[in-house]
Tab-separated table of N, CA and C in Angstrom:
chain	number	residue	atom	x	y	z
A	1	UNK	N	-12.241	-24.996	-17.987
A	1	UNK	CA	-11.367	-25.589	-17.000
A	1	UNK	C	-12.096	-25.641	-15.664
A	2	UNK	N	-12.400	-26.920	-15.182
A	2	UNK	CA	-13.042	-26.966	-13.983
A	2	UNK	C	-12.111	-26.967	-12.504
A	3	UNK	N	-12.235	-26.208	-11.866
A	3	UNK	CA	-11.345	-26.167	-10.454
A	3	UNK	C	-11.877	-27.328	-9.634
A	4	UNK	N	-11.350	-28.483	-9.308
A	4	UNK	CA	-11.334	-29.579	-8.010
A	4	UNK	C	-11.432	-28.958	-6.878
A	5	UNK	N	-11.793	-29.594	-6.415
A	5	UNK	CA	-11.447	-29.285	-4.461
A	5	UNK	C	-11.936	-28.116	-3.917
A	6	UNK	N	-12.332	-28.071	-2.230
A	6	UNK	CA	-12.643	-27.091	-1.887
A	6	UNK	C	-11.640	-26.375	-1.681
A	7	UNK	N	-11.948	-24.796	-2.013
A	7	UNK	CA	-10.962	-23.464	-1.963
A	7	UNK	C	-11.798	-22.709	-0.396
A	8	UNK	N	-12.425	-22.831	-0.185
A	8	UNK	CA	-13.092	-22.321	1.187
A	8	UNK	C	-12.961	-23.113	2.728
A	9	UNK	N	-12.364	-22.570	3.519
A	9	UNK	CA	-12.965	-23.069	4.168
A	9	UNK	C	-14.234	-23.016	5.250
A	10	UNK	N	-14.209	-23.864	6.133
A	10	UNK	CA	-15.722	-23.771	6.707
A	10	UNK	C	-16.626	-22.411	6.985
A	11	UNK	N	-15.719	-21.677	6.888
A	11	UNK	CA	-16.592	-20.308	7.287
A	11	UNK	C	-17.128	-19.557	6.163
A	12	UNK	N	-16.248	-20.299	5.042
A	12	UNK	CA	-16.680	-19.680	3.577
A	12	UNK	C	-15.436	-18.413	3.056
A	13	UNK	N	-14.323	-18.514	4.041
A	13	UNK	CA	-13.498	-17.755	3.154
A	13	UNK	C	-12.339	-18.309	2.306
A	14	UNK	N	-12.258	-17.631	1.553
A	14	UNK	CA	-11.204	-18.176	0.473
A	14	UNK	C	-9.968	-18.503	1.562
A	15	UNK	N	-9.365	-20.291	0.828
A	15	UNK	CA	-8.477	-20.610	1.591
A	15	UNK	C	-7.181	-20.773	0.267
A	16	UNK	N	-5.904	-19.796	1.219
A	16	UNK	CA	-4.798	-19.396	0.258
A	16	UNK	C	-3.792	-20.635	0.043
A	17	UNK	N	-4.223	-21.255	0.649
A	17	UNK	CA	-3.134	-22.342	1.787
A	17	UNK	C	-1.526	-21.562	2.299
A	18	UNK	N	-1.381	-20.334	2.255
A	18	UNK	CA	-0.719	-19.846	3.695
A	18	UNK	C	-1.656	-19.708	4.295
A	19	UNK	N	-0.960	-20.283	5.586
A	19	UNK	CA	-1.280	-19.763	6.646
A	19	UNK	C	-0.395	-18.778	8.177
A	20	UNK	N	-1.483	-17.569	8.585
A	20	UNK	CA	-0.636	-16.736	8.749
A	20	UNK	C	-1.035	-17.255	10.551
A	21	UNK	N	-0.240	-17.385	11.261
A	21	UNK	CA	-0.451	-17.894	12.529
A	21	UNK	C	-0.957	-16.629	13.687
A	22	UNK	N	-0.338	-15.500	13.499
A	22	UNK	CA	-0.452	-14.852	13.877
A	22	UNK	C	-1.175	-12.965	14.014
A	23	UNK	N	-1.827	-13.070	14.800
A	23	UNK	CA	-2.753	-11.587	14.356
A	23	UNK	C	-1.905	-10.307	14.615
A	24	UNK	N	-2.046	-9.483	13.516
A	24	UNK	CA	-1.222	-8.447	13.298
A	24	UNK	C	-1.169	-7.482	14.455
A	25	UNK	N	-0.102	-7.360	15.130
A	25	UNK	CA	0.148	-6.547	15.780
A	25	UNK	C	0.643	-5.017	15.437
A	26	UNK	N	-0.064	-3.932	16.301
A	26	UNK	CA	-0.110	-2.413	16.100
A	26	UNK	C	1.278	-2.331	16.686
A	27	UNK	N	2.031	-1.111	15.937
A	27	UNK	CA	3.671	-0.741	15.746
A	27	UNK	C	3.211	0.093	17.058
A	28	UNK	N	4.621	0.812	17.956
A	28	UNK	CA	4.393	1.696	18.999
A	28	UNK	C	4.402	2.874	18.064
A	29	UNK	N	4.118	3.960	18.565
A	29	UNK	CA	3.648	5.452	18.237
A	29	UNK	C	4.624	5.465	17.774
A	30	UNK	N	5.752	6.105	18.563
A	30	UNK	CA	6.791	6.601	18.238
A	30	UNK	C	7.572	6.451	16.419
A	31	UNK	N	6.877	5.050	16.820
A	31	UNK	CA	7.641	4.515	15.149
A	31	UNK	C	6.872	5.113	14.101
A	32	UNK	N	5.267	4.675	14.664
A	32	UNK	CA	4.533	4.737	13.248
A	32	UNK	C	4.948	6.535	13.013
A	33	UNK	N	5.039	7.636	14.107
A	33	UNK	CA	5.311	8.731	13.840
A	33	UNK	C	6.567	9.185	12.758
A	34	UNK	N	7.529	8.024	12.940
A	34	UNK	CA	8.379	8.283	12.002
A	34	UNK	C	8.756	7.932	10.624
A	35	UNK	N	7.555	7.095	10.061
A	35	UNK	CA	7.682	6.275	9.176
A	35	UNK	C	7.093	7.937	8.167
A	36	UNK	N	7.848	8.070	6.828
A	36	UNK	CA	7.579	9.040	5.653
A	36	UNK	C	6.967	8.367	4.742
A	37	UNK	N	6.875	7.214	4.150
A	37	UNK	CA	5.907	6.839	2.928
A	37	UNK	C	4.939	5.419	3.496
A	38	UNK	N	4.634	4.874	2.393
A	38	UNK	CA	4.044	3.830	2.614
A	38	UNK	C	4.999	2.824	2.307
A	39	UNK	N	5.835	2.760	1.205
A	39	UNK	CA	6.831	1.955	1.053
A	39	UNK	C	7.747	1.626	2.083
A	40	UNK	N	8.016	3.172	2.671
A	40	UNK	CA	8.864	2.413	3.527
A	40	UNK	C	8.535	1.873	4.850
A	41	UNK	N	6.851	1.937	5.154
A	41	UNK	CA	6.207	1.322	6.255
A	41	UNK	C	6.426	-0.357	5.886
A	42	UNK	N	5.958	-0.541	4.693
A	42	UNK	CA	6.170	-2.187	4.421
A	42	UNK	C	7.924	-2.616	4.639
A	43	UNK	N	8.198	-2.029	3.980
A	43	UNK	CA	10.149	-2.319	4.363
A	43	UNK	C	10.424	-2.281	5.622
A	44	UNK	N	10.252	-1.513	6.737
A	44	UNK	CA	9.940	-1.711	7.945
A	44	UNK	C	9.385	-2.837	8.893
A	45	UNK	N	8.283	-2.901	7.576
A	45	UNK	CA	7.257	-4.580	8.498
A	45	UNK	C	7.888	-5.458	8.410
A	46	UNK	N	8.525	-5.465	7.280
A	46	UNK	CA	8.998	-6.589	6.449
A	46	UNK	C	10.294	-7.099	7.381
A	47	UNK	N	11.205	-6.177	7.671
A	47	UNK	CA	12.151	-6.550	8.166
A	47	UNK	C	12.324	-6.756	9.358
A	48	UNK	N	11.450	-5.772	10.386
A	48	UNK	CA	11.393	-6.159	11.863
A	48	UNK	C	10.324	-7.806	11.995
A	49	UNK	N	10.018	-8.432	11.220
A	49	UNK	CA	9.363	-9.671	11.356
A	49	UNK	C	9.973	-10.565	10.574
A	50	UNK	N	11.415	-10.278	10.166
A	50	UNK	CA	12.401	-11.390	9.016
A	50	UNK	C	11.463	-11.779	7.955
A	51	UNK	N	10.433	-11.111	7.828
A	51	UNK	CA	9.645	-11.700	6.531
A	51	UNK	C	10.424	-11.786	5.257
A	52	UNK	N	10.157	-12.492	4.420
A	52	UNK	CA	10.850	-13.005	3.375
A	52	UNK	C	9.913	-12.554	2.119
A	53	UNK	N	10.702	-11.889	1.469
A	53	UNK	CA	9.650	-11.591	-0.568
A	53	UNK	C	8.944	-12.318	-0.293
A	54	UNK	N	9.692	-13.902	-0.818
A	54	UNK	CA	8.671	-14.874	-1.470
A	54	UNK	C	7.317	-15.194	-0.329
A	55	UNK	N	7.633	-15.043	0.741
A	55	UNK	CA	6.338	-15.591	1.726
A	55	UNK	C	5.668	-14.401	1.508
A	56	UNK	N	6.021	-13.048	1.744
A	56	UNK	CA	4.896	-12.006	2.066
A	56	UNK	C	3.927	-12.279	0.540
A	57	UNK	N	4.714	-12.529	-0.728
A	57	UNK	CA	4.168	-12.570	-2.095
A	57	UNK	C	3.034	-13.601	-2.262
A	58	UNK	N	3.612	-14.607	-1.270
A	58	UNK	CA	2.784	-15.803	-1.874
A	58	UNK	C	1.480	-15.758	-0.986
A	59	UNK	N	1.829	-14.929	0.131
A	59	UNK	CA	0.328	-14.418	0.706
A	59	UNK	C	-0.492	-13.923	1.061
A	60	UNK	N	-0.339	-12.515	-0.063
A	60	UNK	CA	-0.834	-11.895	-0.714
A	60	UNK	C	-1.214	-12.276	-2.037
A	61	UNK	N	-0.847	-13.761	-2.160
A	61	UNK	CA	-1.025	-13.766	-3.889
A	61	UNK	C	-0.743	-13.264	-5.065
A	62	UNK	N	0.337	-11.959	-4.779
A	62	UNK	CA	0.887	-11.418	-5.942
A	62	UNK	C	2.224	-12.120	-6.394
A	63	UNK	N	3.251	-11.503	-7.445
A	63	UNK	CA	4.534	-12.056	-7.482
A	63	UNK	C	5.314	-11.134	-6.518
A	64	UNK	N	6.549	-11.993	-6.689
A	64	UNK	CA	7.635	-11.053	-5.920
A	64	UNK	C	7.928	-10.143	-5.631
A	65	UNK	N	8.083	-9.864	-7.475
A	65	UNK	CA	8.834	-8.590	-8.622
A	65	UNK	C	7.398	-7.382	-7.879
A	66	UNK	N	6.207	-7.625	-7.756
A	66	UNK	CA	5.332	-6.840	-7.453
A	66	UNK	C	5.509	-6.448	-6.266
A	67	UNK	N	5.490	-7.257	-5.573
A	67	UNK	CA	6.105	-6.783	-3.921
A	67	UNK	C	6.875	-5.648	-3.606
A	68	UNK	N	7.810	-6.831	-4.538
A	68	UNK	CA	9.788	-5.716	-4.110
A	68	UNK	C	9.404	-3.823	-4.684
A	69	UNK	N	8.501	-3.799	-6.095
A	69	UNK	CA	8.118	-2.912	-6.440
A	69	UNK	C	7.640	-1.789	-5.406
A	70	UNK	N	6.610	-2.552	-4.726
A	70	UNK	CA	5.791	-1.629	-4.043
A	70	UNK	C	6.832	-1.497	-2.614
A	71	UNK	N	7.642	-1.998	-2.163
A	71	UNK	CA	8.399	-1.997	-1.236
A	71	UNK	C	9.859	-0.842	-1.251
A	72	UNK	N	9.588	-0.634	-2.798
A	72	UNK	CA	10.659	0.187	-2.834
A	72	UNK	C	10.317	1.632	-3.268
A	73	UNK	N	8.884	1.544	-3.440
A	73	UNK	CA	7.959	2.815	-3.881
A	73	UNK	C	8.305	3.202	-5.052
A	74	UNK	N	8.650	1.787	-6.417
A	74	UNK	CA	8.234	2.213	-7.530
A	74	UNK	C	6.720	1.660	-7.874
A	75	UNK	N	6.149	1.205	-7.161
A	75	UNK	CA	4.471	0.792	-7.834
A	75	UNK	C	3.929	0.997	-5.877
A	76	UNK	N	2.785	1.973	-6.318
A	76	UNK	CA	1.954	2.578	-5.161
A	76	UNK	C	1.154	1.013	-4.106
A	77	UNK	N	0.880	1.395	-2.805
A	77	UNK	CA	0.587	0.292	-2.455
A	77	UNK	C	-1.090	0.385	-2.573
A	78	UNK	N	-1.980	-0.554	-3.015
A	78	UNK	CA	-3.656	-0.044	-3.615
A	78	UNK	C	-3.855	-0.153	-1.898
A	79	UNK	N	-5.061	0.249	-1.482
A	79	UNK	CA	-5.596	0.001	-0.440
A	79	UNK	C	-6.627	-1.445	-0.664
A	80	UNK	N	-6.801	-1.901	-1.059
A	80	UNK	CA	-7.157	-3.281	-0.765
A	80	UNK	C	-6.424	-4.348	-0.614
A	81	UNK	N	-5.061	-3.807	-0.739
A	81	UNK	CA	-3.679	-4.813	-0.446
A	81	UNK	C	-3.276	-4.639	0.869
A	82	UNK	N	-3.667	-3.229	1.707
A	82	UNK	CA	-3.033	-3.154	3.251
A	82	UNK	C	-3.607	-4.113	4.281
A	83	UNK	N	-4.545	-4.703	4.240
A	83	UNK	CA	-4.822	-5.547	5.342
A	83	UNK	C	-4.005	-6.989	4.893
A	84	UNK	N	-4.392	-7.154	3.682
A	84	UNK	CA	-3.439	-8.493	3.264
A	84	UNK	C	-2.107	-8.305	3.630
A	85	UNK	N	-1.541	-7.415	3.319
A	85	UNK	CA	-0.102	-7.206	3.730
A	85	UNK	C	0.513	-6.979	5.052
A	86	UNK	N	-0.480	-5.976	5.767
A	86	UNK	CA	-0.750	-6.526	7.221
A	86	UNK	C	-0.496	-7.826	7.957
A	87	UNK	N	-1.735	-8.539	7.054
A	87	UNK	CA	-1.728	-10.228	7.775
A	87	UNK	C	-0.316	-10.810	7.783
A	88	UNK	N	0.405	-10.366	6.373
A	88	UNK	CA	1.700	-11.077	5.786
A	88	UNK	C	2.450	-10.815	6.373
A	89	UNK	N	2.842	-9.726	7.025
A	89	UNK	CA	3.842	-9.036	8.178
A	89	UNK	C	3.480	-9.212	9.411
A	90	UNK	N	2.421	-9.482	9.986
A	90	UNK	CA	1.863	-9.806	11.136
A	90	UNK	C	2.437	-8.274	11.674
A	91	UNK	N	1.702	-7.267	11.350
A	91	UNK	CA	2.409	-6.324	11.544
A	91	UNK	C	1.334	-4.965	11.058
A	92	UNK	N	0.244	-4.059	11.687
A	92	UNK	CA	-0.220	-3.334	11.505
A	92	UNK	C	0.510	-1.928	11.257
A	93	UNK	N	1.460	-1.945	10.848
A	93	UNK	CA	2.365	-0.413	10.905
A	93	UNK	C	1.955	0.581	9.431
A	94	UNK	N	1.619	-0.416	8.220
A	94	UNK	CA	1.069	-0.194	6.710
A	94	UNK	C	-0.255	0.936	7.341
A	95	UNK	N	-1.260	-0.313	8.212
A	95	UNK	CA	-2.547	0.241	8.243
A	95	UNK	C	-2.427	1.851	9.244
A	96	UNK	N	-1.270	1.796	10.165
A	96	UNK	CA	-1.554	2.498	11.036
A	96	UNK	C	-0.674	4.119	10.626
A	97	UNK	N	0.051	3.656	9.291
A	97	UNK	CA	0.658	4.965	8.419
A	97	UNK	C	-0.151	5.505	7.701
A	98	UNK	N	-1.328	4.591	7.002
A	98	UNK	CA	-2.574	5.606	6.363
A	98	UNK	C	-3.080	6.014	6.878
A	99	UNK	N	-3.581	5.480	8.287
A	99	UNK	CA	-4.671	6.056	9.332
A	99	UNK	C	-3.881	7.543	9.790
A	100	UNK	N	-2.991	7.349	9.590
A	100	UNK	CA	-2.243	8.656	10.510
A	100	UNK	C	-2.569	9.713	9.452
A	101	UNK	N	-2.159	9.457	7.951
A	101	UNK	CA	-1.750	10.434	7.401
A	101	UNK	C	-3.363	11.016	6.612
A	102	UNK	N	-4.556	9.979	6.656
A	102	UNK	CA	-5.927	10.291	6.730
A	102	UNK	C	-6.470	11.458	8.049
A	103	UNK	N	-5.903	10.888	9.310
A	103	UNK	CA	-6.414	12.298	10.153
A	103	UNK	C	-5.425	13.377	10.039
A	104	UNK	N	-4.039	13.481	9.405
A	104	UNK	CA	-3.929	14.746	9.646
A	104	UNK	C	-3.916	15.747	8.000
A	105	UNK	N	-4.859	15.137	7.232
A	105	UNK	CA	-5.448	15.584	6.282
A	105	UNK	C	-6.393	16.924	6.067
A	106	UNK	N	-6.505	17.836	6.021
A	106	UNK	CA	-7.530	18.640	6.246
A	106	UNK	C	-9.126	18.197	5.717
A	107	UNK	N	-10.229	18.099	6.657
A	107	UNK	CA	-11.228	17.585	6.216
A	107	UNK	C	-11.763	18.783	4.794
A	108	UNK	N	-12.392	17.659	3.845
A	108	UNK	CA	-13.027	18.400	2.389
A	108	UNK	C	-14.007	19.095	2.519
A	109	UNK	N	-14.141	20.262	2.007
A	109	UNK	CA	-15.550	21.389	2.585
A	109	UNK	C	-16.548	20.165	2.138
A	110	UNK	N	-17.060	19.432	1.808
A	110	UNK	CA	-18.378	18.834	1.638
A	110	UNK	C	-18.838	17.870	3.047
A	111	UNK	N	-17.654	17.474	3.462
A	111	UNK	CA	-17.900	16.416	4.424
A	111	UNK	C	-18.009	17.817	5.904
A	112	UNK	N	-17.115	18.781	6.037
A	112	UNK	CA	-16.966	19.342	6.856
A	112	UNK	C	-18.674	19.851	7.237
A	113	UNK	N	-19.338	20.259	5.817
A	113	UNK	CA	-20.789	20.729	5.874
A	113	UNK	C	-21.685	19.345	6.565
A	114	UNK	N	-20.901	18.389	6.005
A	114	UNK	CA	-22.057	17.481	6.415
A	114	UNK	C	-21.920	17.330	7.782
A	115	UNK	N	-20.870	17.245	8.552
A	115	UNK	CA	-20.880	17.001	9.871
A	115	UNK	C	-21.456	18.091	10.807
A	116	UNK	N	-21.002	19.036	10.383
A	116	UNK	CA	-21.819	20.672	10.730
A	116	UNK	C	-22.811	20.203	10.666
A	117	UNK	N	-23.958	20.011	9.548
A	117	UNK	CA	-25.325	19.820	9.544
A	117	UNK	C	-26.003	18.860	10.136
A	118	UNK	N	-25.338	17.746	10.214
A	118	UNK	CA	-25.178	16.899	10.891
A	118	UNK	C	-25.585	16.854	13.088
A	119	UNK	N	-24.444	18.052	13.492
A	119	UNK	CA	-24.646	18.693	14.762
A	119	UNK	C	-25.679	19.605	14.837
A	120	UNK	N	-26.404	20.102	13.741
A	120	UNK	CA	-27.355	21.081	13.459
A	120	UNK	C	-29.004	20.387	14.171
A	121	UNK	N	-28.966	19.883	13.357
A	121	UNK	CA	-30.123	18.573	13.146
A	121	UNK	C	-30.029	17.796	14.536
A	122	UNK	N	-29.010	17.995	15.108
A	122	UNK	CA	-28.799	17.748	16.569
A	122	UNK	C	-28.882	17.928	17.812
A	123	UNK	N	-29.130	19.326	17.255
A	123	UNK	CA	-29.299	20.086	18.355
A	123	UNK	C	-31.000	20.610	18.802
């Protein structure tokens, strides 16, 4: 099966034909502080921007049923879906609930050595 037409455009990235007009804006603190999962960060995006299933789905390229899934925190959200979903919400609150819950993680003794050794070699 041969695909017609260009799928890129000029810059060479894949073109979805949504288009998202607007660049995702970062949530205030306060909020992202209160958000408990990831699901319910997207339910959040979703609704303070009237986003609609079918649009956030169709541009992201998944189905609906997948969406509503991950929106309701029966199917996990992957991390190569948060910036897409981002774009779809025009709405950084997804990215800025992992980032949160990445720094207040305790760093892993391997990385902790490396940064130690790291300041070592530094000094």
């Amino acid at each position: 099966m041969e695909i017609t037409g260009n799928l890129t455009d000029p810059t060479g990235r894949l073109h979805l034909g949504i288009c998202v007009t607007r660049k995702p804006k970062d949530a205030p603190p306060q909020v992202v502080r209160q958000i408990e999962s990831p699901d319910q960060a997207l339910a959040v995006a979703m609704k303070a921007g009237d986003h609609k299933l079918a649009n956030v789905a169709a541009a992201i390229g998944k189905s609906e049923s997948y969406v509503s899934r991950m929106r309701r925190g029966m199917r996990p959200i992957p991390r190569r879906l948060v910036g897409p979903l981002c774009a779809a919400t025009e709405s950084n609150l997804l990215r800025q609930f992992f980032d949160l819950q990445a720094a207040m993680e305790p760093p892993c003794w391997r990385s902790e050595v490396s940064r130690l050794a790291g300041m070592l070699r530094g000094a």
